[in-house]
Coordinates of C-alpha atoms and ligand atoms in Angstrom, one line a residue:
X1 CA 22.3 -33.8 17.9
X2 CA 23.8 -36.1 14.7
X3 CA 27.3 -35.3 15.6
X4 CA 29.7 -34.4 18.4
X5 CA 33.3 -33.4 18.2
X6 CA 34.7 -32.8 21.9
X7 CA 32.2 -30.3 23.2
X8 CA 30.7 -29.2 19.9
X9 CA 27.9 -30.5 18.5
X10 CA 26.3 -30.7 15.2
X11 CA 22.4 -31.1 15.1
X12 CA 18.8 -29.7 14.1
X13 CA 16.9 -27.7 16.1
X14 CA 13.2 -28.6 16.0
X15 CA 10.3 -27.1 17.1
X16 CA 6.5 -27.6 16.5
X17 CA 7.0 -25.0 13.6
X18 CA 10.4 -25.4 12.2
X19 CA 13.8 -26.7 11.7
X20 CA 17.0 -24.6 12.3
X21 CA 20.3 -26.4 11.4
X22 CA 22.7 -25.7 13.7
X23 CA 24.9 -24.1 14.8
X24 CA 22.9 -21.7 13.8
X25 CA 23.2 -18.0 13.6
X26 CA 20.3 -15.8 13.6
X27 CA 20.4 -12.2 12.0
X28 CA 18.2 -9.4 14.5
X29 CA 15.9 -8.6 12.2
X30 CA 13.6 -5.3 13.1
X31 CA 10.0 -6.6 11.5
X32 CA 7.8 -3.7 12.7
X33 CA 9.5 0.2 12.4
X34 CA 7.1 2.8 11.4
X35 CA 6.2 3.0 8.4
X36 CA 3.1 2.1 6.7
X37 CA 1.6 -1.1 5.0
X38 CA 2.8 -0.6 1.3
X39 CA 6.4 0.1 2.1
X40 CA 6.8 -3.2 4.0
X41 CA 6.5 -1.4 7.5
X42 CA 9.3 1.3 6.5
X43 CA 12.1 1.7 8.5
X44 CA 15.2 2.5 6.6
X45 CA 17.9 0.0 6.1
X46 CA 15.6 -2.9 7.9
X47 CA 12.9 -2.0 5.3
X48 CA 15.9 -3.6 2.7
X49 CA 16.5 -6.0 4.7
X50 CA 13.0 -7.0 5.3
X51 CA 13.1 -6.6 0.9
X52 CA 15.4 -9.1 0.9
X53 CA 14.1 -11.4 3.4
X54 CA 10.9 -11.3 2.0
X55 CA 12.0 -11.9 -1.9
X56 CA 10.6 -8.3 -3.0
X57 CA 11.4 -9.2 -7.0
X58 CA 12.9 -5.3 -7.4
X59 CA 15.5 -5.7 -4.9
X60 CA 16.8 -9.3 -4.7
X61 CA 16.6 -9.2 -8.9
X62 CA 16.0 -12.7 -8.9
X63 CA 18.2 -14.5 -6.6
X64 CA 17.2 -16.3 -3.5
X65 CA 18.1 -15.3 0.2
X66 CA 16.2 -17.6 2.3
X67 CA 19.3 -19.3 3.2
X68 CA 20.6 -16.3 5.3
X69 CA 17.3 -15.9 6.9
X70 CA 16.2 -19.3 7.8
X71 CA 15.9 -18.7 11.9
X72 CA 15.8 -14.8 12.3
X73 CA 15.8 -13.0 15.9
X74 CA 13.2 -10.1 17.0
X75 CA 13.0 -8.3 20.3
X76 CA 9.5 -7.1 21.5
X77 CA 11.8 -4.1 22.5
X78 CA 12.2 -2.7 18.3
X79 CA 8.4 -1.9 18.8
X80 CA 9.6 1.3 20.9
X81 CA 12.4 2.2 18.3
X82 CA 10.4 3.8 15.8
X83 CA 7.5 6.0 17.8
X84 CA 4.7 4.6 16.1
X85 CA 1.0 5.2 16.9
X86 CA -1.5 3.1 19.4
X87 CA -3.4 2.2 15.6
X88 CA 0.0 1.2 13.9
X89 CA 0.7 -1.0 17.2
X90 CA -2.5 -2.4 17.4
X91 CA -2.2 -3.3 13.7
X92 CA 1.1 -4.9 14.1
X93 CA -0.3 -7.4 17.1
X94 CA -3.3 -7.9 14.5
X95 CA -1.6 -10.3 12.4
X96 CA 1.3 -13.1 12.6
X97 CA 4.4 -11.8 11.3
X98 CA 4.2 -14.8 8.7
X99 CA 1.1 -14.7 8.2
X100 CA 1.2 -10.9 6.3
X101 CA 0.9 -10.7 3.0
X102 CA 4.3 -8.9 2.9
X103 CA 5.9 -11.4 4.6
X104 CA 4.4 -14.1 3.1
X105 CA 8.0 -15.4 1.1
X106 CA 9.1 -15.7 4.8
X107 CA 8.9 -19.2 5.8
X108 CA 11.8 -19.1 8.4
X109 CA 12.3 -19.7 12.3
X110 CA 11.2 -16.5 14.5
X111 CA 12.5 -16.3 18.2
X112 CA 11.7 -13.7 19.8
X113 CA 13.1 -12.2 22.7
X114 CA 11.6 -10.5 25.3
X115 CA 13.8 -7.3 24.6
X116 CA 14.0 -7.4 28.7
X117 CA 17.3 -4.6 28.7
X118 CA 15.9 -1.9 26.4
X119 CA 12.1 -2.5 28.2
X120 CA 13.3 -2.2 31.6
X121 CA 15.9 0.5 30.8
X122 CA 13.2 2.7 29.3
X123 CA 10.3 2.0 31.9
X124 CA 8.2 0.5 29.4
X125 CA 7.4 0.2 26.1
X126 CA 5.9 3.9 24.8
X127 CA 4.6 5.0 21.7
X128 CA 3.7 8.7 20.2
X129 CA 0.4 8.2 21.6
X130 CA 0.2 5.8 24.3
X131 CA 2.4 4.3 26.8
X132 CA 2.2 0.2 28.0
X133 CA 2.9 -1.2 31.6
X134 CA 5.4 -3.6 30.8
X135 CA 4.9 -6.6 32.5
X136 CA 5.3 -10.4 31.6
X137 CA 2.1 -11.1 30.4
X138 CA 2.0 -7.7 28.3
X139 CA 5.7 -9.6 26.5
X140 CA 4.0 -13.0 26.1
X141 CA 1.3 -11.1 24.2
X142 CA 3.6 -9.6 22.1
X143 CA 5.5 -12.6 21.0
X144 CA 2.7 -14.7 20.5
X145 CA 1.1 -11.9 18.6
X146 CA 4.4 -11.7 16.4
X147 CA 3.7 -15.5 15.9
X148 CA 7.1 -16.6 17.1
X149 CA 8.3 -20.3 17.3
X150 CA 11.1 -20.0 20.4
X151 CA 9.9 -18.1 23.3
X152 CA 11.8 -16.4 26.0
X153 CA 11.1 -15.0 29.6
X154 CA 11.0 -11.3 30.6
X155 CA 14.2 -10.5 32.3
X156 CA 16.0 -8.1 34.4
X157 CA 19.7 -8.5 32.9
X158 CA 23.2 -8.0 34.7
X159 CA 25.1 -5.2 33.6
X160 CA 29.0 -4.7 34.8
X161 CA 28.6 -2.1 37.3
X162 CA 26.0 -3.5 39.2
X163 CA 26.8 -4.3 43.1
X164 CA 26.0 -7.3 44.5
X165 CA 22.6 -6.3 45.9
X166 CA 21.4 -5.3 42.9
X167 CA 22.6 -8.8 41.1
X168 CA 20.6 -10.3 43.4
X169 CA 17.7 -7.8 43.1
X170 CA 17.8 -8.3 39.5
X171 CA 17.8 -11.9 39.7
X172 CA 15.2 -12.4 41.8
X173 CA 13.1 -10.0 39.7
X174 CA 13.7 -12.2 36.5
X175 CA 13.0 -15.6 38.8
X176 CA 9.4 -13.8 39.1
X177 CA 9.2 -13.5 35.7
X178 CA 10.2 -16.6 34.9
X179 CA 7.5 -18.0 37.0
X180 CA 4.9 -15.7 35.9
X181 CA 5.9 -17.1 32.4
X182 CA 5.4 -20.7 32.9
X183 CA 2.1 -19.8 34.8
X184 CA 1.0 -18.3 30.7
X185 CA 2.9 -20.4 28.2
X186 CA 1.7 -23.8 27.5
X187 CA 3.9 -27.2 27.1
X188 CA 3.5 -27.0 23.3
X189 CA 4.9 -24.0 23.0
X190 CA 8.9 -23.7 22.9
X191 CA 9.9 -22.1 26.2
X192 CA 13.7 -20.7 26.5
X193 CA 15.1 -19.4 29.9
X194 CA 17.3 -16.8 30.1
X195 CA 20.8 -17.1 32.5
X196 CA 22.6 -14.3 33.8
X197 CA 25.7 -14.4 34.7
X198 CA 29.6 -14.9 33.7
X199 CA 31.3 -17.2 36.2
X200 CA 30.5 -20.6 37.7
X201 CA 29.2 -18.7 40.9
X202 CA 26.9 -16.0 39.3
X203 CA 25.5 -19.0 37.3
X204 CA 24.6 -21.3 39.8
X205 CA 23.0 -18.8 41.8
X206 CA 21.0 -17.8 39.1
X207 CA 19.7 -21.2 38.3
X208 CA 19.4 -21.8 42.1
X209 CA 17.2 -19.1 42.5
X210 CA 15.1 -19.4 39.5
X211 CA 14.4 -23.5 40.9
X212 CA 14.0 -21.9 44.3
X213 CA 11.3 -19.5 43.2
X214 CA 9.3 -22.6 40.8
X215 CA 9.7 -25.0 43.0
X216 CA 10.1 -27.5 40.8
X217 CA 13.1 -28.9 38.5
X218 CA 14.6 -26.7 35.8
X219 CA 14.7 -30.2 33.7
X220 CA 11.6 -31.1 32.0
X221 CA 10.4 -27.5 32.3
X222 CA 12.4 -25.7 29.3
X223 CA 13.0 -26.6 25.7
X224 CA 16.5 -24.2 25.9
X225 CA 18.4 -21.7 27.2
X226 CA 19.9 -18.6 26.4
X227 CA 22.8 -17.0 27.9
X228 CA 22.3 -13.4 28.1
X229 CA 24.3 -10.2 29.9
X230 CA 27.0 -10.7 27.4
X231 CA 26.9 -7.8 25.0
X232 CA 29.1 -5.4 27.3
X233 CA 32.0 -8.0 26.8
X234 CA 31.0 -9.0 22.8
X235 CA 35.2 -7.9 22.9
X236 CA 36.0 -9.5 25.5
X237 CA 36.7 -12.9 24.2
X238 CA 38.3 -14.1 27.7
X239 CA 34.7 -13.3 29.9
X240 CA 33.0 -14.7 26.5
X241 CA 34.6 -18.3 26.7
X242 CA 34.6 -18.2 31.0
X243 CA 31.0 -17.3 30.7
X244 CA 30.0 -20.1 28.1
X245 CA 32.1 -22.4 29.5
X246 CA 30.2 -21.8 33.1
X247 CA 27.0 -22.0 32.0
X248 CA 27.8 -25.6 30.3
X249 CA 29.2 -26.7 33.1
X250 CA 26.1 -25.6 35.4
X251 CA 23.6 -26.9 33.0
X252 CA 25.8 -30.4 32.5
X253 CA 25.4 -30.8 36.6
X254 CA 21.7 -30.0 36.6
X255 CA 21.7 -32.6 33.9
X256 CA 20.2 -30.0 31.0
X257 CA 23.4 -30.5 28.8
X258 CA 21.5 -31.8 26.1
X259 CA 19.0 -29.1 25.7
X260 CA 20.5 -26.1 23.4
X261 CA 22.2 -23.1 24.2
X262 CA 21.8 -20.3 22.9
X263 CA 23.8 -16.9 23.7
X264 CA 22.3 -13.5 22.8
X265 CA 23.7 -10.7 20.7
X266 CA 27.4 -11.8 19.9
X267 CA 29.0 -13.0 16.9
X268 CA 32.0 -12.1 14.7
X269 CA 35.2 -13.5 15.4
X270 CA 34.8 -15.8 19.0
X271 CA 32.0 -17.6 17.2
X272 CA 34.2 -20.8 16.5
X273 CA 34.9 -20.8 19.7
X274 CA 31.9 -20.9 21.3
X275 CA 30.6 -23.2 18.8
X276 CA 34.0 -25.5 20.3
X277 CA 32.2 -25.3 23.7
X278 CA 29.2 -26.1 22.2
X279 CA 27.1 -23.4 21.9
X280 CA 24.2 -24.2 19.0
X281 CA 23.0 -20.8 18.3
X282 CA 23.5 -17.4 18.8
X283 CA 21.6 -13.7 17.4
X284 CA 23.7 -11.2 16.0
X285 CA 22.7 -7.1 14.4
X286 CA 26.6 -6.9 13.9
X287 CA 26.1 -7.3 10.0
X288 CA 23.5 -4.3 10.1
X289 CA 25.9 -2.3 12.5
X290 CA 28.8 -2.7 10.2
X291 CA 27.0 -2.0 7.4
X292 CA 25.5 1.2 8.8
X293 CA 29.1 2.2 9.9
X294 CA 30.1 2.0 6.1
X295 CA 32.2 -1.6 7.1
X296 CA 32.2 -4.3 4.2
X297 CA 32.7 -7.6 6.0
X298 CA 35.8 -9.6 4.1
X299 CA 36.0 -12.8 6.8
X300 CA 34.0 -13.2 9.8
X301 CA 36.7 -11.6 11.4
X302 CA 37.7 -8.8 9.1
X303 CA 36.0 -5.5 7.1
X304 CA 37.0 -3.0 4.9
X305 CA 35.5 0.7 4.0
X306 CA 33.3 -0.1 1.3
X307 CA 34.4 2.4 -0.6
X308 CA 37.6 -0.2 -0.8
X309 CA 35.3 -3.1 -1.1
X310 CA 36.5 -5.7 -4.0
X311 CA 33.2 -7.1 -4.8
X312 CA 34.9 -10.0 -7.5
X313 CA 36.3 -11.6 -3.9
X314 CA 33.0 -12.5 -3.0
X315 CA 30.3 -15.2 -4.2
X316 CA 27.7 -14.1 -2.4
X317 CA 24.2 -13.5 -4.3
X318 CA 24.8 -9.8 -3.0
X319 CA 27.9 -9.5 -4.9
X320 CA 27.1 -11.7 -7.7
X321 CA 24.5 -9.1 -9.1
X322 CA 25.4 -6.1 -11.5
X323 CA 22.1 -3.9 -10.1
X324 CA 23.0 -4.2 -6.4
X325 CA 27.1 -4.1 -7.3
X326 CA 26.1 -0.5 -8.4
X327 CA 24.2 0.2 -5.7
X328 CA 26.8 -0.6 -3.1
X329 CA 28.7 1.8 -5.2
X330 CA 26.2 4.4 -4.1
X331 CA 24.3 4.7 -7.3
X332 CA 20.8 4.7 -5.9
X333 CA 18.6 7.6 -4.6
X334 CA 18.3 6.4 -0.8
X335 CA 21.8 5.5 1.5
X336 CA 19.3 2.7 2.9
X337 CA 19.7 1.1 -0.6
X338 CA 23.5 1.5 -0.4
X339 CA 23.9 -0.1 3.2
X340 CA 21.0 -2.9 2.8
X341 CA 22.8 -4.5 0.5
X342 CA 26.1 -4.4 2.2
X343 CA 24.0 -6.0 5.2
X344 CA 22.8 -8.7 3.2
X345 CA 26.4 -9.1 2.1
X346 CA 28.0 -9.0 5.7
X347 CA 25.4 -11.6 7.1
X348 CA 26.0 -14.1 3.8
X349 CA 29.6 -14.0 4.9
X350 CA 28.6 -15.2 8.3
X351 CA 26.4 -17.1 7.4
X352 CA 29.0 -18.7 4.9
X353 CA 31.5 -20.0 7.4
X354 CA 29.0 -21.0 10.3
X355 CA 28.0 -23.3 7.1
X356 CA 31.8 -24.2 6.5
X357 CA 31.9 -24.6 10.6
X358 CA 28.8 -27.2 10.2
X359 CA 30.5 -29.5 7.7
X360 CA 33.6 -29.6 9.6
X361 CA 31.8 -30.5 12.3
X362 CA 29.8 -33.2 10.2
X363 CA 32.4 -35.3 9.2
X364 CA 32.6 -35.7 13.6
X365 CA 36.6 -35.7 12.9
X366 CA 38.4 -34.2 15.6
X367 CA 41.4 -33.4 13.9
X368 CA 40.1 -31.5 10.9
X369 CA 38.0 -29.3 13.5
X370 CA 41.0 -28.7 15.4
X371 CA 42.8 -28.1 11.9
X372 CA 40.2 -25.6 11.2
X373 CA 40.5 -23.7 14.3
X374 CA 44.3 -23.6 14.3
X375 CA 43.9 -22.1 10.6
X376 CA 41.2 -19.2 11.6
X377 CA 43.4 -18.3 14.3
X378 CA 46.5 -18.7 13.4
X379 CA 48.0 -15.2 12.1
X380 CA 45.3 -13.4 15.0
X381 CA 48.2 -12.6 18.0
X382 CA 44.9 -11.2 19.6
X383 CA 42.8 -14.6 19.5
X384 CA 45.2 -16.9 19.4
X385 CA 45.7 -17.6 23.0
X386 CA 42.1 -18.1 23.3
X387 CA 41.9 -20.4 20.4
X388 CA 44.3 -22.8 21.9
X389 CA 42.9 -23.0 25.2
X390 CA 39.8 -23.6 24.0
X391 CA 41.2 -26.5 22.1
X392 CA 42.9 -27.9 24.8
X393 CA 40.1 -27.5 26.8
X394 CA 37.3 -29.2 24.5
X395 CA 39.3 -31.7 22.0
X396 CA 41.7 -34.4 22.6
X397 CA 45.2 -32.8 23.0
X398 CA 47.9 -34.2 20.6
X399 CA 50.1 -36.9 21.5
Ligands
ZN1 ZN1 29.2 -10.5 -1.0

């Protein structure tokens, strides 16, 4: 970490294989879907996306994306999306994701995440021709396979309805994994835990009962973590901020507040906040979602139909260019050329102000981040209330 301001911090993420500054937000990008070898791996809008990522000259016309893709985050679990063949699989696990000749103008971060929801909501991973017992060596395979820098456990995630037995069920069942996980990944490798949970109690039990079933330390044992179960409340920005703010609390009295923290699957507009409590990254597929629903981003908080997009308002590289202006007019012979476009856009307008977020936060000056927070939220009746108690709660109050 170079800089903290109250509870945010400022920093690099480093792992054997690359550098993520952070905060950091990773786009959910879908690598394998169908598809076959010379159409980058198919798969609709992700096959633009994946055009973009991977600098094919006919779609990004000569500008450079690899800021927006510098960490990106896959899930074992896409492999199911797309009903692809036992030869297609075994051809995907054949190769590192960065090492493929399509992917070769990749050079960004890969964490991958077990995809434990969709895997254990579906029974297993399946294909058209062949089914796999998922288990938690079958998911280490797969990520290492996929070559990915930030590892994560197999889990069993909470979802709101469950009972209490089954919460504890559940979080047994991911202790196991956990432990099975440590038993295959090595220390060089960059080992996340997930946490389940969104209150001080659930919290702690989880990480009790993870340490119980190790038998050893959390501390010394994970380069991370990564707060998961949150995607039922992604509009929920009260559980969002109680849930963050429990898991730094449990992690500050196990004395694992320095490693990062990383929350799954939300973004939009309660990112500033959690980056005021000090979250350092998180994975989002809302710019894909919008885009898909027709929804040109115009903030991080805010989107219009794109058939009312202004593209003059924006300086991304996106909007910038005359071939992909027209194409977001709907001038092109496939929708996935329409909407990749307007994903590429969405995520450069994240990825925009987590940068502005990171210079605030540079300059380690209290004030201005507060400043900056006030400002965001200021005309938002909605967020407001949040936005201050999350100031008051992380920065110096005013005297
Ligand atoms: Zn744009």
């Amino acid at each position: 970490m170079s800089d903290e301001v109250g509870e945010a911090r400022v920093g690099e993420l480093k792992t054997a294989s690359m550098t993520l500054q952070t905060p950091h937000l990773l786009p959910v990008v879908n690598f394998y879907c169908g598809g076959t070898r010379n159409s980058l791996y198919g798969g609709g809008i992700f096959r633009t996306i994946k055009e973009f990522l991977s600098s094919h000259p006919e779609t990004v016309h000569g500008r450079d994306y690899s800021e927006f893709f510098k960490g990106v985050m896959s899930s074992v679990a896409a492999l199911t999306d797309f009903n692809i063949t036992q030869e297609r699989y075994l051809d995907y696990l054949g190769t590192p994701i960065r090492d493929r000749v399509e992917f070769s103008d990749f050079d960004g971060g890969l964490f991958v995440d077990s995809g434990g929801y969709k895997i254990l909501q579906k029974g297993g991973l399946s294909g058209s021709n062949f089914d796999l017992n998922v288990s938690q060596k079958a998911v280490y395979g797969i990520q290492r396979a996929f070559g990915g820098d930030i590892l994560v456990n197999l889990d069993s995630p909470l979802s709101p309805n469950d009972d209490y037995e089954t919460r504890v069920q559940k979080t047994e069942q991911t202790a196991e994994y956990v432990r099975e996980f440590l038993a295959l990944t090595t220390r060089e490798e960059s080992r996340y835990l997930t946490i389940h949970g969104h209150n001080r109690t659930m919290i702690d039990r989880f990480l009790t009962t993870v340490e119980h079933t190790l038998n050893r330390p959390l501390k010394g044992t994970f380069d991370g973590f990564a707060l998961g179960s949150l995607v039922p409340y992604k509009d929920d920005m009260g559980t969002l901020i109680e849930a963050v703010t429990a898991a730094k609390k449990e992690l500050a009295d196990r004395d694992l507040g320095d490693l990062p923290l990383h929350v799954f699957g939300i973004s939009g507009r309660v990112l500033p906040l959690l980056v005021a409590l000090g979250v350092d990254s998180f994975d989002s597929a809302s710019y894909l979602h919008a885009a898909i629903n027709g929804k040109y981003s115009t903030s991080l908080f805010d989107t219009v139909p794109l058939s009312q997009a202004i593209f003059d308002d924006c300086h991304c590289p996106v909007c910038e260019t005359e071939a992909l202006r027209s194409d977001m007019r709907g001038n092109t012979r496939y929708q996935k050329d329409v909407l990749g476009p307007v994903a590429v856009h969405n995520l450069a307008v994240q990825q925009f102000e987590l940068k502005k977020i990171r210079e605030v936060l540079q300059t380690g000056d209290q004030d201005r981040f507060r400043s900056y927070l006030e400002e965001m939220y200021r005309d938002r009746p909605a967020s407001r209330k949040f936005a201050y108690r999350t100031i008051n709660k992380t920065l110096e109050p005013y005297f």
